[in-house]
């Protein structure tokens, strides 16, 4: 059992926790990072499965994710563009497959006009409300007490248009049915990416990948931190007490280490806070808030072929179908790889349905859905793998937490509020870059800066008290 004395203990070795640790180190504070898994990276994970390198977790970088791009440069990591040449495929509400080019789905003129109208409204709301404090806007309660499903239909009577727009937020981002979260939560998702239009533009939101995989960000940061990262060490207890003059004494007990510190960063998704016993217990507000935050469910499907056969047919590998089992499919071929890799996504209730099937039947159903976009050659991959983050003990869902209906305007203003020495830090709580690695990095930087400020205030208070006592002794 390790016994460590540090300024700050960080729970979770994903991009947010490791970024916070590196920033705190730069500021002269000592750190220890406790990670439950046997690896770093959190919801980023690059692994080799049956001889194929797969991005099991988060992987894409978009042009607006400037903080992540800066970090990649700092770490010496290079990016490459996602393959997008050729035609995309749209499967409509009638099941008909249509090849197309450009940014717009090949729908009827009327449906296209309704989609444009809804995008325009959402772009306007995202610009007006913003990502920083959506709960504080005068429209917050109104938008937070109606589901995104019903909000879409309040603004359009075109069912295909509503389903297509819903796809970009529900299945595509929050991985929950559109009836399970609010219109305000959808606006936050859009605002965090700069606009709703960015979410509908796969060439923007899925622009680039990291050569060698996104997990390298965490691997390189952890290498810099060295022995201060302790793996296989789930945290069981966080105890703290006031130490006077604005300071605290903290004891964090994990499977492999006990860390005595002044501050704690909980750098895990909110659904995992309850895995830790806090002494004293968290305030009522925190207990209630955490029960209204949950992750969605998605199967990220990887299929590797001897060649990227779709390119020979003039296809980009991109496909969309709101009514399809696999609602999105993309060319995910690795940099410099002669083989072809497709990635597809089965979200929310559709994931529920296929998880009731045997593994063999589920594979068949998923590959048949992909073949509906790209042809029968998709039925026989050399490597097939399902990323199921819902079954991961230390994640339990994907991609990140969102509030249930009405929860964002009710609790959002308190989601960053520290409890004594305990700070909250993850992509789930980000404004810009919400749910993305960029948001995780932003939260790590922001939380580290807050602790550096708090440590400085406590130090000044302690120095002032010591000076006062010395003066009193002289008198």
CSV table of C-alpha atoms in Angstrom, one decimal:
chain,number,residue,atom,x,y,z
A,1,UNK,CA,0.0,0.0,0.0
A,2,UNK,CA,1.4,3.4,-1.0
A,3,UNK,CA,1.2,6.3,1.4
A,4,UNK,CA,1.7,9.6,-0.4
A,5,UNK,CA,1.7,13.2,0.6
A,6,UNK,CA,0.7,15.6,-2.3
A,7,UNK,CA,-0.9,19.0,-2.8
A,8,UNK,CA,-3.6,17.6,-5.1
A,9,UNK,CA,-4.9,14.1,-5.7
A,10,UNK,CA,-6.7,13.5,-9.0
A,11,UNK,CA,-9.3,10.7,-9.4
A,12,UNK,CA,-9.2,9.5,-13.0
A,13,UNK,CA,-6.4,9.3,-15.6
A,14,UNK,CA,-8.4,10.4,-18.7
A,15,UNK,CA,-7.6,13.5,-20.7
A,16,UNK,CA,-9.2,15.8,-18.2
A,17,UNK,CA,-7.5,14.4,-15.1
A,18,UNK,CA,-4.1,14.1,-16.7
A,19,UNK,CA,-4.2,17.6,-18.2
A,20,UNK,CA,-5.1,19.0,-14.8
A,21,UNK,CA,-2.2,17.0,-13.2
A,22,UNK,CA,0.3,18.3,-15.8
A,23,UNK,CA,-0.9,21.9,-15.4
A,24,UNK,CA,-0.7,21.7,-11.6
A,25,UNK,CA,2.9,20.3,-11.9
A,26,UNK,CA,3.8,23.3,-14.1
A,27,UNK,CA,2.5,25.6,-11.4
A,28,UNK,CA,4.7,24.0,-8.8
A,29,UNK,CA,2.1,21.8,-7.0
A,30,UNK,CA,2.7,18.1,-6.4
A,31,UNK,CA,0.1,15.6,-7.6
A,32,UNK,CA,-1.0,12.0,-7.5
A,33,UNK,CA,-3.4,10.5,-10.1
A,34,UNK,CA,-5.4,7.4,-9.1
A,35,UNK,CA,-6.9,5.4,-11.9
A,36,UNK,CA,-9.2,2.4,-11.5
A,37,UNK,CA,-8.3,0.8,-14.8
A,38,UNK,CA,-5.1,-0.9,-15.8
A,39,UNK,CA,-4.5,1.8,-18.4
A,40,UNK,CA,-4.7,5.6,-18.8
A,41,UNK,CA,-6.9,7.4,-21.3
A,42,UNK,CA,-10.4,7.1,-19.9
A,43,UNK,CA,-12.9,7.2,-22.8
A,44,UNK,CA,-10.1,7.3,-25.3
A,45,UNK,CA,-8.6,3.9,-26.0
A,46,UNK,CA,-6.5,2.7,-29.0
A,47,UNK,CA,-6.0,-1.0,-29.1
A,48,UNK,CA,-5.0,-3.8,-31.5
A,49,UNK,CA,-7.7,-6.3,-32.1
A,50,UNK,CA,-7.0,-9.4,-34.2
A,51,UNK,CA,-4.1,-7.5,-35.8
A,52,UNK,CA,-6.0,-4.3,-36.5
A,53,UNK,CA,-5.5,-1.0,-34.7
A,54,UNK,CA,-8.9,0.3,-33.6
A,55,UNK,CA,-10.0,3.5,-32.0
A,56,UNK,CA,-12.3,2.0,-29.4
A,57,UNK,CA,-13.1,5.3,-27.8
A,58,UNK,CA,-13.0,9.0,-28.8
A,59,UNK,CA,-11.0,9.7,-31.9
A,60,UNK,CA,-11.9,12.8,-34.0
A,61,UNK,CA,-10.7,16.3,-34.0
A,62,UNK,CA,-12.6,19.3,-35.5
A,63,UNK,CA,-11.3,22.7,-36.5
A,64,UNK,CA,-12.9,24.5,-33.6
A,65,UNK,CA,-11.2,22.3,-31.0
A,66,UNK,CA,-8.3,24.6,-30.7
A,67,UNK,CA,-7.2,23.6,-27.2
A,68,UNK,CA,-6.9,20.0,-28.2
A,69,UNK,CA,-5.1,21.0,-31.4
A,70,UNK,CA,-2.6,23.0,-29.4
A,71,UNK,CA,-2.0,20.1,-27.0
A,72,UNK,CA,-1.4,17.8,-30.0
A,73,UNK,CA,1.2,20.2,-31.2
A,74,UNK,CA,2.8,20.4,-27.8
A,75,UNK,CA,3.0,16.6,-27.6
A,76,UNK,CA,4.4,16.3,-31.1
A,77,UNK,CA,1.4,14.4,-32.4
A,78,UNK,CA,0.3,14.7,-36.0
A,79,UNK,CA,-3.2,14.4,-37.6
A,80,UNK,CA,-4.6,13.3,-40.9
A,81,UNK,CA,-7.8,14.0,-42.7
A,82,UNK,CA,-10.7,11.5,-42.7
A,83,UNK,CA,-11.3,10.0,-46.2
A,84,UNK,CA,-14.3,11.7,-47.8
A,85,UNK,CA,-13.8,11.5,-51.5
A,86,UNK,CA,-16.7,10.2,-53.6
A,87,UNK,CA,-20.4,9.9,-53.0
A,88,UNK,CA,-22.2,9.5,-49.7
A,89,UNK,CA,-25.3,7.3,-49.3
A,90,UNK,CA,-28.6,8.3,-47.7
A,91,UNK,CA,-31.3,5.7,-46.8
A,92,UNK,CA,-34.6,7.5,-46.6
A,93,UNK,CA,-37.7,6.9,-44.5
A,94,UNK,CA,-39.0,4.5,-47.3
A,95,UNK,CA,-35.8,2.4,-47.1
A,96,UNK,CA,-34.7,3.6,-50.5
A,97,UNK,CA,-30.9,4.1,-51.0
A,98,UNK,CA,-29.7,7.2,-52.8
A,99,UNK,CA,-26.2,8.3,-53.6
A,100,UNK,CA,-25.4,12.0,-53.3
A,101,UNK,CA,-22.7,14.6,-53.0
A,102,UNK,CA,-22.6,17.8,-51.0
A,103,UNK,CA,-23.8,18.7,-47.5
A,104,UNK,CA,-27.6,18.2,-47.9
A,105,UNK,CA,-29.5,14.9,-47.7
A,106,UNK,CA,-31.2,13.9,-51.0
A,107,UNK,CA,-34.7,14.4,-49.7
A,108,UNK,CA,-37.8,16.0,-51.3
A,109,UNK,CA,-37.8,19.8,-51.7
A,110,UNK,CA,-40.4,20.1,-49.0
A,111,UNK,CA,-38.5,18.0,-46.5
A,112,UNK,CA,-35.2,19.8,-47.4
A,113,UNK,CA,-36.9,23.1,-46.7
A,114,UNK,CA,-38.1,21.9,-43.3
A,115,UNK,CA,-34.7,20.6,-42.4
A,116,UNK,CA,-33.2,24.0,-43.3
A,117,UNK,CA,-35.8,25.7,-41.2
A,118,UNK,CA,-35.1,23.6,-38.2
A,119,UNK,CA,-31.3,24.0,-38.6
A,120,UNK,CA,-31.8,27.8,-38.8
A,121,UNK,CA,-33.8,27.9,-35.6
A,122,UNK,CA,-31.3,25.8,-33.7
A,123,UNK,CA,-28.4,27.8,-35.0
A,124,UNK,CA,-30.1,31.0,-33.8
A,125,UNK,CA,-30.8,29.5,-30.4
A,126,UNK,CA,-27.2,28.2,-30.1
A,127,UNK,CA,-25.9,31.7,-30.9
A,128,UNK,CA,-28.3,33.4,-28.5
A,129,UNK,CA,-28.0,31.0,-25.5
A,130,UNK,CA,-24.4,29.9,-25.9
A,131,UNK,CA,-22.6,27.0,-24.2
A,132,UNK,CA,-21.3,28.7,-21.0
A,133,UNK,CA,-24.4,29.2,-19.0
A,134,UNK,CA,-27.4,27.9,-20.9
A,135,UNK,CA,-29.4,27.5,-17.7
A,136,UNK,CA,-29.2,31.3,-17.0
A,137,UNK,CA,-31.0,32.3,-20.3
A,138,UNK,CA,-34.6,33.6,-20.0
A,139,UNK,CA,-35.7,30.8,-22.4
A,140,UNK,CA,-34.0,28.1,-20.3
A,141,UNK,CA,-37.0,26.7,-18.5
A,142,UNK,CA,-39.2,26.8,-21.5
A,143,UNK,CA,-36.7,24.8,-23.6
A,144,UNK,CA,-35.7,22.5,-20.8
A,145,UNK,CA,-39.2,21.3,-20.0
A,146,UNK,CA,-40.0,20.0,-23.5
A,147,UNK,CA,-38.3,17.0,-25.0
A,148,UNK,CA,-36.2,17.5,-28.1
A,149,UNK,CA,-38.6,15.1,-29.9
A,150,UNK,CA,-41.6,17.1,-29.2
A,151,UNK,CA,-39.8,20.5,-29.7
A,152,UNK,CA,-38.9,19.4,-33.3
A,153,UNK,CA,-42.5,18.4,-34.0
A,154,UNK,CA,-43.8,21.7,-32.5
A,155,UNK,CA,-41.7,23.4,-35.1
A,156,UNK,CA,-42.3,21.1,-38.1
A,157,UNK,CA,-44.9,18.6,-39.2
A,158,UNK,CA,-42.5,16.9,-41.6
A,159,UNK,CA,-41.6,13.6,-39.8
A,160,UNK,CA,-38.7,12.8,-42.0
A,161,UNK,CA,-37.2,16.2,-41.4
A,162,UNK,CA,-37.7,15.8,-37.6
A,163,UNK,CA,-36.1,12.4,-37.6
A,164,UNK,CA,-33.1,13.5,-39.6
A,165,UNK,CA,-32.4,16.6,-37.4
A,166,UNK,CA,-33.0,14.5,-34.3
A,167,UNK,CA,-30.4,12.0,-35.6
A,168,UNK,CA,-27.5,14.6,-35.3
A,169,UNK,CA,-28.1,15.2,-31.6
A,170,UNK,CA,-29.9,12.1,-30.3
A,171,UNK,CA,-28.2,9.1,-31.9
A,172,UNK,CA,-25.2,11.0,-33.1
A,173,UNK,CA,-24.1,12.8,-29.9
A,174,UNK,CA,-26.1,12.3,-26.7
A,175,UNK,CA,-26.8,8.6,-27.7
A,176,UNK,CA,-30.3,8.8,-26.1
A,177,UNK,CA,-33.7,8.9,-27.6
A,178,UNK,CA,-34.8,12.4,-28.5
A,179,UNK,CA,-37.7,12.1,-26.1
A,180,UNK,CA,-35.3,11.5,-23.2
A,181,UNK,CA,-33.6,14.9,-23.1
A,182,UNK,CA,-34.7,18.5,-23.5
A,183,UNK,CA,-34.5,21.0,-26.3
A,184,UNK,CA,-32.2,23.1,-24.1
A,185,UNK,CA,-29.8,20.1,-23.8
A,186,UNK,CA,-29.8,19.9,-27.6
A,187,UNK,CA,-29.1,23.6,-27.9
A,188,UNK,CA,-26.1,23.2,-25.5
A,189,UNK,CA,-24.8,20.4,-27.6
A,190,UNK,CA,-25.0,22.6,-30.7
A,191,UNK,CA,-23.6,25.7,-29.0
A,192,UNK,CA,-20.6,23.7,-27.7
A,193,UNK,CA,-19.6,22.9,-31.3
A,194,UNK,CA,-20.1,26.5,-32.4
A,195,UNK,CA,-23.4,25.9,-34.1
A,196,UNK,CA,-26.0,23.2,-35.0
A,197,UNK,CA,-24.8,23.5,-38.6
A,198,UNK,CA,-21.4,22.2,-37.5
A,199,UNK,CA,-23.1,19.0,-36.1
A,200,UNK,CA,-24.8,18.4,-39.5
A,201,UNK,CA,-21.5,18.8,-41.4
A,202,UNK,CA,-19.5,15.5,-40.9
A,203,UNK,CA,-16.6,17.1,-42.8
A,204,UNK,CA,-16.3,19.6,-39.9
A,205,UNK,CA,-17.2,17.6,-36.8
A,206,UNK,CA,-15.3,14.5,-38.0
A,207,UNK,CA,-12.5,16.3,-39.7
A,208,UNK,CA,-9.2,14.7,-38.6
A,209,UNK,CA,-7.7,11.8,-36.6
A,210,UNK,CA,-4.5,11.5,-34.7
A,211,UNK,CA,-1.8,9.3,-36.4
A,212,UNK,CA,-1.4,6.4,-34.0
A,213,UNK,CA,-4.5,7.1,-32.1
A,214,UNK,CA,-6.1,9.6,-29.7
A,215,UNK,CA,-5.0,7.6,-26.6
A,216,UNK,CA,-1.5,8.8,-27.2
A,217,UNK,CA,-2.5,12.1,-25.6
A,218,UNK,CA,-3.0,10.4,-22.3
A,219,UNK,CA,-0.1,8.0,-22.7
A,220,UNK,CA,2.4,10.9,-23.3
A,221,UNK,CA,1.0,12.9,-20.4
A,222,UNK,CA,1.2,9.9,-18.1
A,223,UNK,CA,4.8,9.3,-19.1
A,224,UNK,CA,5.6,12.9,-18.1
A,225,UNK,CA,4.0,12.3,-14.7
A,226,UNK,CA,5.7,9.0,-14.2
A,227,UNK,CA,5.2,7.3,-10.8
A,228,UNK,CA,2.6,9.9,-9.8
A,229,UNK,CA,0.1,7.9,-11.8
A,230,UNK,CA,-1.2,4.8,-10.0
A,231,UNK,CA,-3.2,2.3,-12.0
A,232,UNK,CA,-5.5,-0.5,-10.9
A,233,UNK,CA,-6.4,1.7,-8.0
A,234,UNK,CA,-10.2,2.5,-7.8
A,235,UNK,CA,-10.9,5.2,-5.1
A,236,UNK,CA,-13.1,4.0,-2.3
A,237,UNK,CA,-13.2,6.9,0.1
A,238,UNK,CA,-12.6,10.7,0.2
A,239,UNK,CA,-12.3,12.2,3.7
A,240,UNK,CA,-11.7,15.8,4.4
A,241,UNK,CA,-11.9,18.4,7.1
A,242,UNK,CA,-11.2,22.1,7.5
A,243,UNK,CA,-7.6,23.0,8.4
A,244,UNK,CA,-8.2,26.6,9.2
A,245,UNK,CA,-7.4,29.8,7.2
A,246,UNK,CA,-9.2,28.6,4.1
A,247,UNK,CA,-7.3,25.3,3.9
A,248,UNK,CA,-8.3,21.7,4.1
A,249,UNK,CA,-6.9,18.3,5.0
A,250,UNK,CA,-7.8,15.5,2.6
A,251,UNK,CA,-7.3,11.7,2.8
A,252,UNK,CA,-8.1,9.7,-0.4
A,253,UNK,CA,-8.1,5.9,0.0
A,254,UNK,CA,-7.9,3.7,-3.0
A,255,UNK,CA,-7.1,0.0,-3.6
A,256,UNK,CA,-3.3,0.7,-3.8
A,257,UNK,CA,-2.7,4.0,-2.3
A,258,UNK,CA,-3.7,6.5,0.5
A,259,UNK,CA,-3.0,10.0,-0.5
A,260,UNK,CA,-2.9,12.9,1.9
A,261,UNK,CA,-3.5,16.2,0.1
A,262,UNK,CA,-5.1,19.7,0.2
A,263,UNK,CA,-7.4,19.3,-2.8
A,264,UNK,CA,-9.2,16.6,-4.8
A,265,UNK,CA,-10.2,16.6,-8.4
A,266,UNK,CA,-12.9,14.1,-9.4
A,267,UNK,CA,-12.0,13.7,-13.1
A,268,UNK,CA,-14.5,11.0,-13.9
A,269,UNK,CA,-18.0,11.2,-15.4
A,270,UNK,CA,-20.8,12.1,-12.9
A,271,UNK,CA,-22.4,8.7,-13.0
A,272,UNK,CA,-19.3,7.3,-11.2
A,273,UNK,CA,-19.3,9.8,-8.3
A,274,UNK,CA,-21.5,7.5,-6.3
A,275,UNK,CA,-18.9,4.7,-6.5
A,276,UNK,CA,-16.9,6.8,-3.9
A,277,UNK,CA,-17.9,7.2,-0.3
A,278,UNK,CA,-17.5,10.9,0.8
A,279,UNK,CA,-16.9,11.8,4.4
A,280,UNK,CA,-18.6,14.1,5.3
A,281,UNK,CA,-21.4,13.2,2.8
A,282,UNK,CA,-21.9,15.5,-0.2
A,283,UNK,CA,-24.5,18.2,0.2
A,284,UNK,CA,-28.1,17.5,-0.8
A,285,UNK,CA,-27.8,19.6,-3.9
A,286,UNK,CA,-24.9,17.5,-5.2
A,287,UNK,CA,-26.7,14.2,-4.4
A,288,UNK,CA,-29.8,15.3,-6.3
A,289,UNK,CA,-27.9,16.8,-9.3
A,290,UNK,CA,-25.9,13.6,-9.9
A,291,UNK,CA,-29.0,11.5,-10.0
A,292,UNK,CA,-30.2,13.6,-12.9
A,293,UNK,CA,-27.1,13.1,-15.0
A,294,UNK,CA,-26.6,10.0,-17.0
A,295,UNK,CA,-24.7,8.6,-20.0
A,296,UNK,CA,-26.3,7.3,-23.1
A,297,UNK,CA,-25.8,4.0,-24.9
A,298,UNK,CA,-24.1,3.3,-28.3
A,299,UNK,CA,-22.3,0.4,-30.0
A,300,UNK,CA,-19.4,1.6,-32.0
A,301,UNK,CA,-18.9,-1.0,-34.6
A,302,UNK,CA,-15.5,-1.6,-36.3
A,303,UNK,CA,-15.3,-3.6,-39.5
A,304,UNK,CA,-11.9,-4.1,-41.2
A,305,UNK,CA,-11.6,-5.4,-44.8
A,306,UNK,CA,-8.7,-6.4,-47.0
A,307,UNK,CA,-9.2,-3.3,-49.1
A,308,UNK,CA,-11.5,-0.2,-48.8
A,309,UNK,CA,-13.8,-1.7,-51.5
A,310,UNK,CA,-16.3,1.1,-51.3
A,311,UNK,CA,-13.8,3.5,-52.8
A,312,UNK,CA,-13.6,1.4,-56.0
A,313,UNK,CA,-17.3,2.0,-56.4
A,314,UNK,CA,-16.9,5.8,-56.1
A,315,UNK,CA,-18.2,5.9,-52.5
A,316,UNK,CA,-16.8,7.9,-49.6
A,317,UNK,CA,-17.8,5.3,-47.0
A,318,UNK,CA,-20.2,7.8,-45.4
A,319,UNK,CA,-23.8,6.8,-44.9
A,320,UNK,CA,-26.8,8.1,-43.0
A,321,UNK,CA,-30.2,6.7,-42.3
A,322,UNK,CA,-32.3,7.8,-39.3
A,323,UNK,CA,-34.5,4.7,-39.7
A,324,UNK,CA,-31.6,2.3,-40.2
A,325,UNK,CA,-30.2,0.1,-37.4
A,326,UNK,CA,-26.7,1.6,-38.1
A,327,UNK,CA,-27.7,5.3,-38.4
A,328,UNK,CA,-24.2,6.5,-39.4
A,329,UNK,CA,-21.2,4.8,-41.1
A,330,UNK,CA,-17.9,6.3,-42.1
A,331,UNK,CA,-14.6,5.3,-43.6
A,332,UNK,CA,-12.3,4.9,-40.6
A,333,UNK,CA,-9.2,3.6,-42.4
A,334,UNK,CA,-6.0,4.1,-40.5
A,335,UNK,CA,-3.2,6.4,-41.8
A,336,UNK,CA,-1.0,4.5,-44.2
A,337,UNK,CA,-3.0,1.2,-43.9
A,338,UNK,CA,-3.8,-0.7,-47.2
A,339,UNK,CA,-6.8,-2.3,-45.6
A,340,UNK,CA,-10.1,-0.5,-45.3
A,341,UNK,CA,-11.9,0.1,-42.0
A,342,UNK,CA,-15.5,1.2,-41.5
A,343,UNK,CA,-17.0,2.5,-38.3
A,344,UNK,CA,-20.7,2.5,-37.7
A,345,UNK,CA,-22.9,3.5,-34.7
A,346,UNK,CA,-26.0,1.8,-33.2
A,347,UNK,CA,-27.5,4.1,-30.6
A,348,UNK,CA,-30.0,4.2,-27.7
A,349,UNK,CA,-33.1,2.0,-28.2
A,350,UNK,CA,-31.7,0.3,-31.3
A,351,UNK,CA,-28.7,-0.7,-29.2
A,352,UNK,CA,-31.1,-2.0,-26.6
A,353,UNK,CA,-32.8,-4.2,-29.2
A,354,UNK,CA,-29.7,-5.8,-30.7
A,355,UNK,CA,-28.2,-6.5,-27.3
A,356,UNK,CA,-31.1,-8.8,-26.8
A,357,UNK,CA,-29.8,-10.9,-29.7
A,358,UNK,CA,-27.0,-13.5,-29.6
A,359,UNK,CA,-23.6,-12.1,-30.5
A,360,UNK,CA,-23.8,-13.9,-33.8
A,361,UNK,CA,-27.2,-12.6,-34.7
A,362,UNK,CA,-26.3,-9.1,-33.6
A,363,UNK,CA,-23.2,-9.1,-35.8
A,364,UNK,CA,-25.3,-10.3,-38.7
A,365,UNK,CA,-27.9,-7.6,-38.2
A,366,UNK,CA,-25.3,-4.9,-37.9
A,367,UNK,CA,-23.4,-5.9,-41.0
A,368,UNK,CA,-26.5,-6.2,-43.0
A,369,UNK,CA,-27.4,-2.7,-42.0
A,370,UNK,CA,-23.9,-1.5,-43.1
A,371,UNK,CA,-24.3,-3.4,-46.4
A,372,UNK,CA,-27.5,-1.5,-46.9
A,373,UNK,CA,-25.3,1.6,-47.5
A,374,UNK,CA,-22.2,0.1,-49.1
A,375,UNK,CA,-23.2,-3.2,-50.7
A,376,UNK,CA,-22.8,-6.9,-49.9
A,377,UNK,CA,-19.0,-6.8,-49.7
A,378,UNK,CA,-19.6,-5.2,-46.2
A,379,UNK,CA,-21.0,-8.6,-45.0
A,380,UNK,CA,-17.6,-10.3,-44.7
A,381,UNK,CA,-15.0,-8.3,-42.7
A,382,UNK,CA,-11.7,-9.7,-41.7
A,383,UNK,CA,-12.0,-8.1,-38.3
A,384,UNK,CA,-15.2,-7.2,-36.5
A,385,UNK,CA,-15.4,-5.6,-33.1
A,386,UNK,CA,-18.0,-3.9,-31.0
A,387,UNK,CA,-17.0,-1.1,-28.6
A,388,UNK,CA,-19.6,-1.4,-25.8
A,389,UNK,CA,-18.8,1.3,-23.3
A,390,UNK,CA,-22.0,0.6,-21.5
A,391,UNK,CA,-20.5,-2.7,-20.1
A,392,UNK,CA,-17.2,-1.0,-19.0
A,393,UNK,CA,-17.1,-1.0,-15.2
A,394,UNK,CA,-15.5,2.4,-15.0
A,395,UNK,CA,-17.5,4.2,-17.6
A,396,UNK,CA,-21.0,2.5,-18.0
A,397,UNK,CA,-22.2,4.4,-21.0
A,398,UNK,CA,-21.2,6.7,-23.9
A,399,UNK,CA,-20.3,9.2,-24.9
A,400,UNK,CA,-20.8,11.5,-22.0
A,401,UNK,CA,-23.3,12.5,-19.4
A,402,UNK,CA,-26.3,14.7,-20.1
A,403,UNK,CA,-29.2,15.8,-18.0
A,404,UNK,CA,-32.7,14.3,-18.0
A,405,UNK,CA,-35.7,16.3,-19.0
A,406,UNK,CA,-35.7,19.5,-16.9
A,407,UNK,CA,-32.4,18.8,-15.2
A,408,UNK,CA,-30.1,21.3,-17.0
A,409,UNK,CA,-31.8,24.5,-16.0
A,410,UNK,CA,-32.5,23.2,-12.6
A,411,UNK,CA,-28.9,22.0,-11.7
A,412,UNK,CA,-26.5,23.3,-14.3
A,413,UNK,CA,-25.4,26.4,-12.4
A,414,UNK,CA,-24.1,24.2,-9.6
A,415,UNK,CA,-22.3,21.5,-11.6
A,416,UNK,CA,-18.9,23.2,-11.3
A,417,UNK,CA,-19.3,24.3,-7.6
A,418,UNK,CA,-16.6,22.8,-5.4
A,419,UNK,CA,-17.5,21.0,-2.2
A,420,UNK,CA,-14.8,22.1,0.2
A,421,UNK,CA,-11.6,20.8,-1.4
A,422,UNK,CA,-13.4,18.7,-4.0
A,423,UNK,CA,-13.5,19.9,-7.6
A,424,UNK,CA,-15.4,18.3,-10.5
A,425,UNK,CA,-13.6,18.0,-13.9
A,426,UNK,CA,-14.6,16.0,-17.0
A,427,UNK,CA,-15.8,16.6,-20.6
A,428,UNK,CA,-19.3,16.0,-19.3
A,429,UNK,CA,-19.2,19.4,-17.6
A,430,UNK,CA,-17.5,21.3,-20.4
A,431,UNK,CA,-19.0,24.3,-22.3
A,432,UNK,CA,-17.0,24.5,-25.6
A,433,UNK,CA,-16.0,20.9,-26.5
A,434,UNK,CA,-18.7,19.4,-24.4
A,435,UNK,CA,-18.5,15.6,-24.7
A,436,UNK,CA,-15.3,15.7,-26.7
A,437,UNK,CA,-11.6,15.3,-25.8
A,438,UNK,CA,-11.2,19.0,-26.4
A,439,UNK,CA,-13.7,19.7,-23.7
A,440,UNK,CA,-11.9,17.3,-21.4
A,441,UNK,CA,-8.6,19.2,-21.9
A,442,UNK,CA,-10.4,22.5,-21.4
A,443,UNK,CA,-11.9,21.3,-18.1
A,444,UNK,CA,-8.5,20.0,-17.0
A,445,UNK,CA,-6.9,23.3,-17.6
A,446,UNK,CA,-9.7,25.3,-16.0
A,447,UNK,CA,-9.8,23.1,-12.9
A,448,UNK,CA,-6.1,23.3,-12.4
A,449,UNK,CA,-6.2,27.1,-12.7
A,450,UNK,CA,-8.9,27.3,-10.1
A,451,UNK,CA,-6.9,25.1,-7.7
A,452,UNK,CA,-3.8,27.2,-8.2
A,453,UNK,CA,-5.8,30.3,-7.3
A,454,UNK,CA,-7.3,28.6,-4.3
A,455,UNK,CA,-3.9,27.3,-3.1
A,456,UNK,CA,-2.5,30.9,-3.4
A,457,UNK,CA,-5.4,32.3,-1.4
A,458,UNK,CA,-5.0,29.7,1.3
A,459,UNK,CA,-1.2,30.3,1.4
A,460,UNK,CA,-1.7,34.1,1.7
A,461,UNK,CA,-4.2,33.5,4.5
A,462,UNK,CA,-1.8,31.3,6.3
A,463,UNK,CA,1.0,33.8,5.9
A,464,UNK,CA,-1.2,36.6,7.1
A,465,UNK,CA,-2.2,34.6,10.2
A,466,UNK,CA,1.4,33.7,11.0
A,467,UNK,CA,2.4,37.4,10.6
A,468,UNK,CA,-0.5,38.4,12.9
A,469,UNK,CA,0.5,35.9,15.5
A,470,UNK,CA,4.2,37.0,15.3
A,471,UNK,CA,3.2,40.6,15.7
A,472,UNK,CA,1.0,39.8,18.7
A,473,UNK,CA,3.9,37.9,20.3
A,474,UNK,CA,6.2,40.9,19.9
A,475,UNK,CA,3.6,43.2,21.4
